[in-house]
Short mmCIF file of C-alpha atoms in Angstrom, two decimals:
data_model
loop_
_atom_site.label_atom_id
_atom_site.label_comp_id
_atom_site.label_asym_id
_atom_site.label_seq_id
_atom_site.Cartn_x
_atom_site.Cartn_y
_atom_site.Cartn_z
CA MET Y 1 -0.02 0.00 0.03
CA LYS Y 2 1.36 3.47 -0.91
CA ASN Y 3 1.94 6.17 1.63
CA VAL Y 4 0.55 9.54 0.51
CA PHE Y 5 1.32 12.59 2.73
CA LEU Y 6 -0.90 15.58 2.65
CA ILE Y 7 1.25 18.64 3.81
CA GLY Y 8 0.04 22.02 4.96
CA ASN Y 9 1.64 25.14 6.44
CA GLY Y 10 1.94 23.51 9.84
CA PHE Y 11 4.68 21.47 8.32
CA ASP Y 12 6.73 24.52 7.69
CA LEU Y 13 5.88 25.85 11.15
CA HIS Y 14 6.96 22.62 12.69
CA HIS Y 15 10.41 23.24 11.08
CA LYS Y 16 10.24 26.73 12.65
CA LEU Y 17 9.99 28.71 9.42
CA PRO Y 18 8.37 32.19 9.27
CA THR Y 19 5.61 31.27 6.81
CA LYS Y 20 2.54 32.49 8.66
CA TYR Y 21 0.22 35.11 7.19
CA LEU Y 22 1.23 37.58 9.98
CA ASP Y 23 4.92 36.86 9.36
CA PHE Y 24 4.66 38.03 5.70
CA MET Y 25 2.49 41.03 6.51
CA CYS Y 26 4.97 42.21 9.31
CA VAL Y 27 7.86 42.10 7.04
CA ALA Y 28 5.91 43.65 4.18
CA GLU Y 29 4.71 46.49 6.56
CA TYR Y 30 8.32 47.06 7.55
CA LEU Y 31 9.55 47.27 3.91
CA THR Y 32 6.77 49.59 2.81
CA SER Y 33 6.93 51.96 5.68
CA ASN Y 34 10.70 52.51 5.95
CA THR Y 35 13.36 54.02 3.78
CA LEU Y 36 15.47 51.04 2.74
CA LYS Y 37 19.12 51.15 2.48
CA ALA Y 38 21.58 48.44 1.36
CA PRO Y 39 22.59 46.06 2.70
CA LEU Y 40 19.47 44.40 3.97
CA ASN Y 41 19.96 41.68 6.44
CA THR Y 42 17.22 39.16 7.10
CA GLY Y 43 17.95 38.75 10.80
CA LYS Y 44 18.04 42.60 11.35
CA ILE Y 45 14.65 42.95 9.68
CA PHE Y 46 13.18 40.01 11.68
CA GLU Y 47 14.32 41.67 14.85
CA LYS Y 48 12.14 44.67 13.95
CA CYS Y 49 9.00 42.62 13.37
CA ILE Y 50 8.08 42.17 17.00
CA LYS Y 51 4.26 42.04 16.21
CA SER Y 52 4.87 38.48 15.02
CA ALA Y 53 5.74 36.05 17.94
CA ASN Y 54 6.43 33.37 15.25
CA ILE Y 55 9.04 35.33 13.45
CA GLN Y 56 10.79 35.91 16.69
CA MET Y 57 10.69 32.19 17.61
CA CYS Y 58 11.87 31.21 14.15
CA TYR Y 59 14.62 33.79 14.10
CA GLN Y 60 15.96 32.53 17.52
CA ALA Y 61 15.73 28.89 16.31
CA HIS Y 62 17.78 29.62 13.22
CA LYS Y 63 19.50 32.86 14.24
CA GLU Y 64 22.92 32.00 12.75
CA ALA Y 65 21.40 31.24 9.38
CA PHE Y 66 19.06 34.20 9.22
CA ASP Y 67 21.92 36.64 10.34
CA SER Y 68 23.97 35.31 7.46
CA ILE Y 69 21.49 36.12 4.73
CA GLU Y 70 21.36 39.45 2.87
CA ILE Y 71 18.33 40.38 0.92
CA PRO Y 72 18.99 41.68 -2.58
CA PHE Y 73 18.05 45.33 -2.52
CA GLU Y 74 16.31 45.20 -5.89
CA LYS Y 75 14.10 42.35 -4.56
CA ALA Y 76 13.14 44.30 -1.45
CA GLY Y 77 12.34 47.20 -3.67
CA GLU Y 78 10.19 44.96 -5.93
CA ILE Y 79 8.17 43.81 -2.90
CA THR Y 80 7.68 47.44 -1.95
CA ASP Y 81 6.67 48.48 -5.33
CA LEU Y 82 4.06 45.63 -5.64
CA LEU Y 83 2.57 46.50 -2.24
CA ARG Y 84 2.76 50.08 -1.36
CA GLU Y 85 -0.35 51.10 -3.49
CA ASN Y 86 -1.95 47.63 -3.46
CA LEU Y 87 -5.59 47.67 -2.58
CA TRP Y 88 -5.67 44.30 -0.90
CA PHE Y 89 -2.45 44.89 1.14
CA ASN Y 90 -3.73 48.18 2.45
CA TYR Y 91 -7.02 46.55 3.31
CA PHE Y 92 -5.34 43.63 5.08
CA LEU Y 93 -3.01 46.04 6.98
CA LYS Y 94 -6.11 47.78 8.42
CA THR Y 95 -7.93 44.48 9.35
CA LEU Y 96 -4.79 42.60 10.46
CA ASP Y 97 -5.46 40.12 13.25
CA THR Y 98 -2.39 38.68 14.93
CA ASP Y 99 -4.22 35.37 15.34
CA ALA Y 100 -5.24 35.12 11.69
CA GLY Y 101 -3.89 32.33 9.47
CA TRP Y 102 -3.88 31.80 5.74
CA ILE Y 103 -7.33 30.24 5.93
CA ASP Y 104 -8.74 33.40 7.61
CA PHE Y 105 -6.95 35.40 4.85
CA GLU Y 106 -8.74 33.44 2.06
CA LYS Y 107 -12.01 33.83 3.85
CA GLU Y 108 -11.46 37.52 4.10
CA ILE Y 109 -10.92 37.63 0.30
CA SER Y 110 -14.15 35.65 -0.21
CA MET Y 111 -16.13 38.01 2.07
CA VAL Y 112 -14.75 41.16 0.30
CA ILE Y 113 -15.57 39.99 -3.31
CA ALA Y 114 -18.88 38.77 -2.17
CA LYS Y 115 -19.86 42.15 -0.67
CA LEU Y 116 -18.56 44.04 -3.68
CA ASP Y 117 -20.40 41.69 -6.01
CA TYR Y 118 -23.63 42.07 -4.06
CA ASN Y 119 -23.60 45.86 -3.85
CA ILE Y 120 -22.59 46.56 -7.44
CA ASP Y 121 -25.78 46.38 -9.65
CA GLU Y 122 -24.74 45.70 -13.25
CA ASP Y 123 -27.99 47.29 -14.51
CA SER Y 124 -27.36 50.52 -12.63
CA ASN Y 125 -24.58 53.07 -12.68
CA THR Y 126 -24.68 53.79 -8.91
CA VAL Y 127 -23.77 52.01 -5.76
CA TYR Y 128 -26.25 52.28 -2.82
CA PHE Y 129 -25.69 51.15 0.79
CA SER Y 130 -28.57 50.54 3.02
CA ARG Y 131 -28.61 52.16 6.45
CA GLU Y 132 -28.57 48.68 8.15
CA ASP Y 133 -25.37 47.67 6.32
CA THR Y 134 -22.22 48.88 8.08
CA LEU Y 135 -19.82 46.35 6.74
CA SER Y 136 -20.17 47.04 3.08
CA PRO Y 137 -19.34 50.79 3.35
CA PHE Y 138 -16.27 49.87 5.44
CA ILE Y 139 -15.05 47.50 2.71
CA PHE Y 140 -15.84 49.96 -0.15
CA SER Y 141 -13.80 52.63 1.69
CA PHE Y 142 -10.68 50.54 0.70
CA PHE Y 143 -11.95 49.48 -2.72
CA LYS Y 144 -13.52 52.66 -4.05
CA PHE Y 145 -11.28 53.12 -7.09
CA PHE Y 146 -14.32 52.76 -9.43
CA ILE Y 147 -16.60 55.18 -7.50
CA ASP Y 148 -16.83 58.78 -8.44
CA VAL Y 149 -15.76 60.20 -5.08
CA GLU Y 150 -12.75 62.12 -3.71
CA ASP Y 151 -10.12 60.02 -1.88
CA ASP Y 152 -10.93 61.51 1.45
CA THR Y 153 -14.69 61.04 1.20
CA GLU Y 154 -16.15 58.99 3.97
CA ILE Y 155 -18.47 56.19 2.89
CA CYS Y 156 -21.38 55.75 5.27
CA PRO Y 157 -24.60 53.56 5.49
CA GLY Y 158 -27.38 55.18 3.57
CA ASP Y 159 -25.07 56.77 0.95
CA ASP Y 160 -25.19 56.22 -2.76
CA PHE Y 161 -22.46 57.04 -5.25
CA ASP Y 162 -22.08 57.29 -9.00
CA ILE Y 163 -19.67 54.94 -10.68
CA LYS Y 164 -16.86 56.51 -12.78
CA ASP Y 165 -17.64 56.70 -16.49
CA ASN Y 166 -14.66 54.48 -17.47
CA TYR Y 167 -16.16 51.69 -15.49
CA LEU Y 168 -19.44 51.80 -17.44
CA LYS Y 169 -20.20 50.18 -20.79
CA GLU Y 170 -22.82 50.90 -23.38
CA TYR Y 171 -25.35 48.05 -23.64
CA PRO Y 172 -26.90 47.38 -26.13
CA HIS Y 173 -24.51 48.88 -28.51
CA ASN Y 174 -25.67 52.25 -29.84
CA SER Y 175 -28.35 52.44 -27.33
CA ASN Y 176 -26.98 55.29 -25.22
CA ILE Y 177 -27.77 53.12 -22.23
CA PHE Y 178 -24.80 52.59 -19.82
CA ILE Y 179 -24.46 49.87 -17.32
CA VAL Y 180 -21.67 48.81 -14.92
CA ASP Y 181 -18.71 47.02 -16.35
CA LYS Y 182 -18.32 44.51 -13.49
CA LYS Y 183 -15.75 42.52 -15.40
CA MET Y 184 -13.44 45.48 -15.65
CA ILE Y 185 -13.80 46.22 -11.90
CA PHE Y 186 -13.09 42.64 -10.77
CA THR Y 187 -10.27 42.28 -13.30
CA GLU Y 188 -8.59 45.30 -11.76
CA LEU Y 189 -9.21 43.81 -8.22
CA TYR Y 190 -7.74 40.57 -9.45
CA ASN Y 191 -4.63 42.18 -10.83
CA HIS Y 192 -4.00 43.74 -7.45
CA LEU Y 193 -4.36 40.27 -5.93
CA ILE Y 194 -1.80 38.90 -8.38
CA ASN Y 195 0.64 41.62 -7.27
CA PHE Y 196 0.07 40.66 -3.74
CA SER Y 197 0.87 36.98 -4.55
CA LYS Y 198 3.94 38.02 -6.33
CA ALA Y 199 5.09 39.90 -3.29
CA LEU Y 200 4.31 36.87 -1.10
CA SER Y 201 6.35 34.57 -3.45
CA LEU Y 202 9.31 37.04 -3.25
CA TYR Y 203 9.13 37.10 0.55
CA LEU Y 204 9.18 33.29 0.82
CA SER Y 205 11.98 33.16 -1.73
CA CYS Y 206 14.25 35.90 -0.23
CA PHE Y 207 13.42 35.72 3.50
CA VAL Y 208 12.71 32.00 3.99
CA GLU Y 209 14.09 29.79 1.25
CA SER Y 210 17.32 31.73 0.74
CA ALA Y 211 18.35 30.45 4.17
CA PHE Y 212 17.52 26.83 3.53
CA ASP Y 213 21.07 25.60 2.78
CA LEU Y 214 22.14 26.87 6.23
CA ILE Y 215 18.88 25.93 8.02
CA HIS Y 216 19.03 22.43 6.57
CA LYS Y 217 22.25 21.74 8.46
CA ASP Y 218 21.51 23.28 11.85
CA ARG Y 219 20.67 21.57 15.09
CA CYS Y 220 17.07 22.80 15.21
CA THR Y 221 16.16 21.30 11.85
CA SER Y 222 17.84 18.02 12.78
CA GLU Y 223 15.77 17.84 15.87
CA GLN Y 224 12.55 18.68 13.99
CA ARG Y 225 13.02 16.37 11.11
CA ILE Y 226 10.22 13.77 10.63
CA ASP Y 227 11.83 10.56 9.76
CA LEU Y 228 8.45 8.96 8.80
CA LEU Y 229 8.49 11.11 5.61
CA ASN Y 230 11.29 8.98 4.20
CA MET Y 231 8.58 6.37 3.67
CA ALA Y 232 6.53 8.66 1.53
CA ASN Y 233 5.62 7.37 -1.93
CA ASN Y 234 4.00 10.64 -2.76
CA ALA Y 235 3.30 14.02 -1.15
CA ILE Y 236 0.59 16.58 -1.83
CA SER Y 237 1.62 19.98 -0.64
CA PHE Y 238 -0.53 22.98 -0.21
CA ASN Y 239 2.63 25.10 0.58
CA TYR Y 240 4.36 27.42 -1.81
CA THR Y 241 7.76 26.56 -0.18
CA ASN Y 242 9.96 23.65 -1.18
CA THR Y 243 10.71 22.57 2.35
CA LEU Y 244 10.15 18.84 1.74
CA GLU Y 245 12.43 18.77 -1.22
CA ARG Y 246 15.18 20.75 0.49
CA PHE Y 247 15.03 19.08 3.94
CA TYR Y 248 14.35 15.54 2.94
CA PHE Y 249 16.62 13.64 0.55
CA ASN Y 250 15.16 12.69 -2.73
CA LYS Y 251 11.61 13.61 -1.91
CA PHE Y 252 9.11 15.31 -4.22
CA ALA Y 253 5.86 16.98 -3.59
CA TYR Y 254 3.00 17.98 -5.95
CA HIS Y 255 2.56 21.60 -5.09
CA ILE Y 256 -1.14 21.84 -5.84
CA HIS Y 257 -1.10 25.68 -5.30
CA GLY Y 258 2.18 26.18 -7.12
CA SER Y 259 5.55 27.11 -5.51
CA THR Y 260 8.06 29.83 -5.38
CA LYS Y 261 9.72 28.27 -8.40
CA ASN Y 262 6.74 29.10 -10.53
CA ALA Y 263 6.03 32.47 -12.13
CA ASN Y 264 2.74 32.61 -10.35
CA ILE Y 265 1.30 31.00 -7.24
CA VAL Y 266 -2.47 30.17 -6.63
CA LEU Y 267 -3.94 32.63 -4.10
CA GLY Y 268 -7.72 32.65 -4.14
CA VAL Y 269 -10.89 31.26 -2.77
CA ASN Y 270 -12.69 27.96 -3.02
CA PRO Y 271 -15.71 27.32 -5.26
CA ASN Y 272 -19.16 27.83 -3.84
CA GLU Y 273 -22.63 26.54 -4.78
CA ALA Y 274 -22.89 29.03 -7.73
CA ASP Y 275 -19.86 27.37 -9.28
CA ASP Y 276 -21.48 24.01 -8.95
CA ARG Y 277 -24.68 25.23 -10.56
CA GLY Y 278 -23.09 26.96 -13.51
CA THR Y 279 -23.79 30.54 -14.34
CA ASN Y 280 -23.40 33.08 -17.12
CA ASP Y 281 -21.76 35.56 -14.63
CA THR Y 282 -18.04 34.72 -14.60
CA SER Y 283 -16.75 37.98 -13.27
CA LEU Y 284 -15.48 36.39 -10.19
CA ILE Y 285 -14.01 33.22 -11.64
CA LYS Y 286 -10.39 34.55 -11.62
CA PHE Y 287 -10.54 34.49 -7.88
CA LYS Y 288 -11.24 30.86 -7.67
CA LYS Y 289 -8.50 28.35 -6.91
CA TYR Y 290 -9.64 25.81 -9.58
CA TYR Y 291 -9.37 28.50 -12.30
CA GLN Y 292 -5.87 29.62 -11.17
CA ARG Y 293 -4.64 26.01 -10.91
CA GLU Y 294 -5.68 25.63 -14.54
CA VAL Y 295 -4.24 28.92 -15.66
CA PHE Y 296 -0.95 28.59 -13.78
CA GLY Y 297 -0.75 24.85 -14.49
CA SER Y 298 0.08 24.03 -10.94
CA ALA Y 299 -2.21 20.99 -10.85
CA ILE Y 300 -0.95 19.31 -14.02
CA GLU Y 301 1.35 16.83 -12.32
CA TYR Y 302 -1.13 16.12 -9.49
CA ILE Y 303 -3.93 15.34 -12.03
CA LYS Y 304 -1.60 12.94 -13.79
CA TRP Y 305 -0.86 11.30 -10.42
CA TYR Y 306 -4.56 11.15 -9.53
CA ARG Y 307 -5.35 9.32 -12.70
CA GLU Y 308 -2.46 6.86 -12.31
CA THR Y 309 -3.28 6.27 -8.66
CA ILE Y 310 -6.86 6.87 -7.70
CA GLY Y 311 -8.06 6.43 -11.18
CA THR Y 312 -6.64 2.81 -11.38
CA ASN Y 313 -7.82 1.96 -7.71
CA THR Y 314 -4.35 1.79 -6.40
CA GLU Y 315 -4.45 1.16 -2.63
CA TYR Y 316 -3.08 4.06 -0.54
CA ARG Y 317 -3.17 5.50 2.87
CA VAL Y 318 -3.29 9.14 3.65
CA ILE Y 319 -1.23 10.76 6.42
CA THR Y 320 -1.63 14.46 7.06
CA ILE Y 321 0.93 16.76 8.51
CA GLY Y 322 0.32 20.37 9.27
CA HIS Y 323 -2.93 20.65 7.20
CA SER Y 324 -6.01 22.03 9.01
CA LEU Y 325 -8.42 20.11 6.79
CA ASP Y 326 -10.52 23.32 6.29
CA GLU Y 327 -13.20 23.46 3.76
CA THR Y 328 -11.36 25.93 1.76
CA ASP Y 329 -9.41 22.98 0.32
CA LYS Y 330 -12.47 20.83 0.19
CA ASP Y 331 -11.97 19.50 -3.34
CA ILE Y 332 -8.45 18.13 -2.79
CA ILE Y 333 -9.25 16.76 0.70
CA SER Y 334 -12.21 14.92 -0.78
CA ASP Y 335 -10.01 13.48 -3.56
CA MET Y 336 -7.66 12.10 -0.88
CA PHE Y 337 -10.02 10.91 1.81
CA LEU Y 338 -12.87 9.35 -0.09
CA HIS Y 339 -10.63 6.74 -1.85
CA ALA Y 340 -8.01 6.13 0.89
CA LYS Y 341 -7.83 2.70 2.59
CA GLU Y 342 -6.46 4.21 5.81
CA ILE Y 343 -6.41 7.76 7.13
CA TYR Y 344 -4.02 9.24 9.74
CA VAL Y 345 -4.47 12.85 10.82
CA THR Y 346 -1.56 14.26 12.85
CA TYR Y 347 -2.20 17.27 15.08
CA TYR Y 348 -0.24 19.75 17.18
CA ASP Y 349 -2.33 19.92 20.29
CA ALA Y 350 -5.91 19.27 21.65
CA ASN Y 351 -7.30 22.37 20.22
CA CYS Y 352 -6.08 21.44 16.70
CA LYS Y 353 -7.62 18.07 17.07
CA ASP Y 354 -10.93 19.57 17.88
CA ASP Y 355 -10.75 21.81 14.91
CA TYR Y 356 -9.68 19.04 12.56
CA ILE Y 357 -12.67 16.87 13.68
CA ALA Y 358 -15.03 19.78 13.21
CA ASN Y 359 -13.59 20.57 9.74
CA ILE Y 360 -13.86 16.98 8.58
CA ILE Y 361 -17.62 16.90 9.69
CA LYS Y 362 -18.17 20.27 7.94
CA ILE Y 363 -16.97 18.74 4.65
CA PHE Y 364 -18.28 15.18 4.83
CA GLY Y 365 -20.96 15.38 7.54
CA ASN Y 366 -21.37 13.16 10.53
CA ASP Y 367 -22.13 10.13 8.38
CA GLY Y 368 -18.96 10.56 6.40
CA PHE Y 369 -16.91 11.05 9.52
CA ASN Y 370 -18.35 7.82 11.00
CA LYS Y 371 -17.61 6.00 7.72
CA PHE Y 372 -14.01 7.11 7.80
CA GLN Y 373 -13.69 5.77 11.32
CA LYS Y 374 -15.40 2.41 10.67
CA GLU Y 375 -14.25 1.57 7.19
CA GLN Y 376 -10.88 3.53 6.78
CA GLY Y 377 -9.65 3.43 10.33
CA LEU Y 378 -9.51 7.19 10.65
CA GLU Y 379 -7.08 7.86 13.45
CA PHE Y 380 -5.79 11.07 15.06
CA VAL Y 381 -2.08 11.03 16.16
CA PRO Y 382 -0.26 13.66 18.08
CA LEU Y 383 2.59 15.10 15.86
CA SER Y 384 4.90 14.36 18.75
CA ASP Y 385 4.09 10.70 18.31
CA ILE Y 386 4.16 10.55 14.51
CA GLU Y 387 7.19 8.20 14.40
CA GLN Y 388 5.05 5.59 16.18
CA LEU Y 389 3.32 5.11 12.89
CA LYS Y 390 6.38 3.45 11.34
CA ASP Y 391 5.34 0.02 12.55
CA LYS Y 392 1.73 0.49 11.23
CA ILE Y 393 2.64 1.54 7.66
CA LYS Y 394 5.84 -0.30 6.99
CA PRO Y 395 5.67 -3.30 4.61
CA PRO Y 396 6.39 -6.72 6.08
CA ASN Y 397 10.02 -7.73 6.66
CA TYR Y 398 11.24 -4.04 6.25
CA GLU Y 399 13.84 -2.69 8.67
CA PHE Y 400 14.78 0.86 9.39
CA TYR Y 401 18.31 2.08 10.11
CA LYS Y 402 19.80 5.44 10.69
CA THR Y 403 22.08 7.08 8.05
CA GLU Y 404 24.63 9.69 8.82
CA ASP Y 405 22.89 12.20 6.40
CA HIS Y 406 21.12 14.41 9.04
CA GLY Y 407 19.33 11.50 10.65
CA LYS Y 408 17.32 10.32 7.45
CA ILE Y 409 15.79 6.87 7.62
CA GLU Y 410 16.40 4.38 4.78
CA VAL Y 411 14.20 1.37 4.22
CA VAL Y 412 15.88 -1.90 3.43
#
């Protein structure tokens, strides 16, 4: 039976890497709000990002490595240029929650585009906010580029505003009737999100992965290494970083959302009921993960693997590491869980376990959860005890022995 690992951001955090949403936002805020001068040292910048406890912990864990890395000045400038006037970045700065994760970030995007879509009437050339609606005016105050108002105009419940002429289109042609060009508005919003994702990719490349050669060899990484991964036949990674490939000898992951090696990374929202029903309104489709996966080609290798494995009824077990199993990744989680012979979910602490159980029930319902337990042996395993799975998943007559290469396990 094949061993398929499902890897999320908790995997990077386990290795004490600054890949949290807050980590990126803190560094980006520092870069965009300070006059930058060369040389730029990763450790020095991390020292300034005191808002993120995770950055401080990661910095102390790999201090020697981060202190040795200088950020190319032009790359830091590129991050700044991408973000300083970025609509999404400035909105996220205002709504930044120190406890928020990437899932919360995706849900925030989903909520924003839903509110914009609801309040923009394609058959009108104005935007109106009801007196009971306080959230929409708050959101529109950050995304009012298409509204005909001065920059300092306060948007309040009960207000209505004209839409700028260049965001209107004549329909039908030669009718002298003008309606909102929603596609143009959401395309501009999407382009700002793409710039945000490019800045994120640069951050991960320059501030995280650039230190991998040194981090890979240090004591902390050696202590955090998960030897069980050396038994992986395949790995599906939701991370943009290439941690598995760099820290574990001869291992490969299908980066379902792209990686820092790609020109673009997938950064969007999950499909909803409207996507399943089909619709003529595709103005929001560019924000959907399934659309971006296809456009950026990040799922090509995964789909090929899916056909060769699940499509041929190959038996496999799923072992999750650092993935929250949130419904934002429902489509891929369903692929993995529904066809697995065995399922092992590792968790960091009791709170995480509670969340994972709740998330599985959200996706599959109570009946689905019970089926996983009864028919697929769904088991929750503390991450601290993950090596105990070796005896459960190893083939008969296999033995393990330690190599000298950073504590890796070879199977004989």
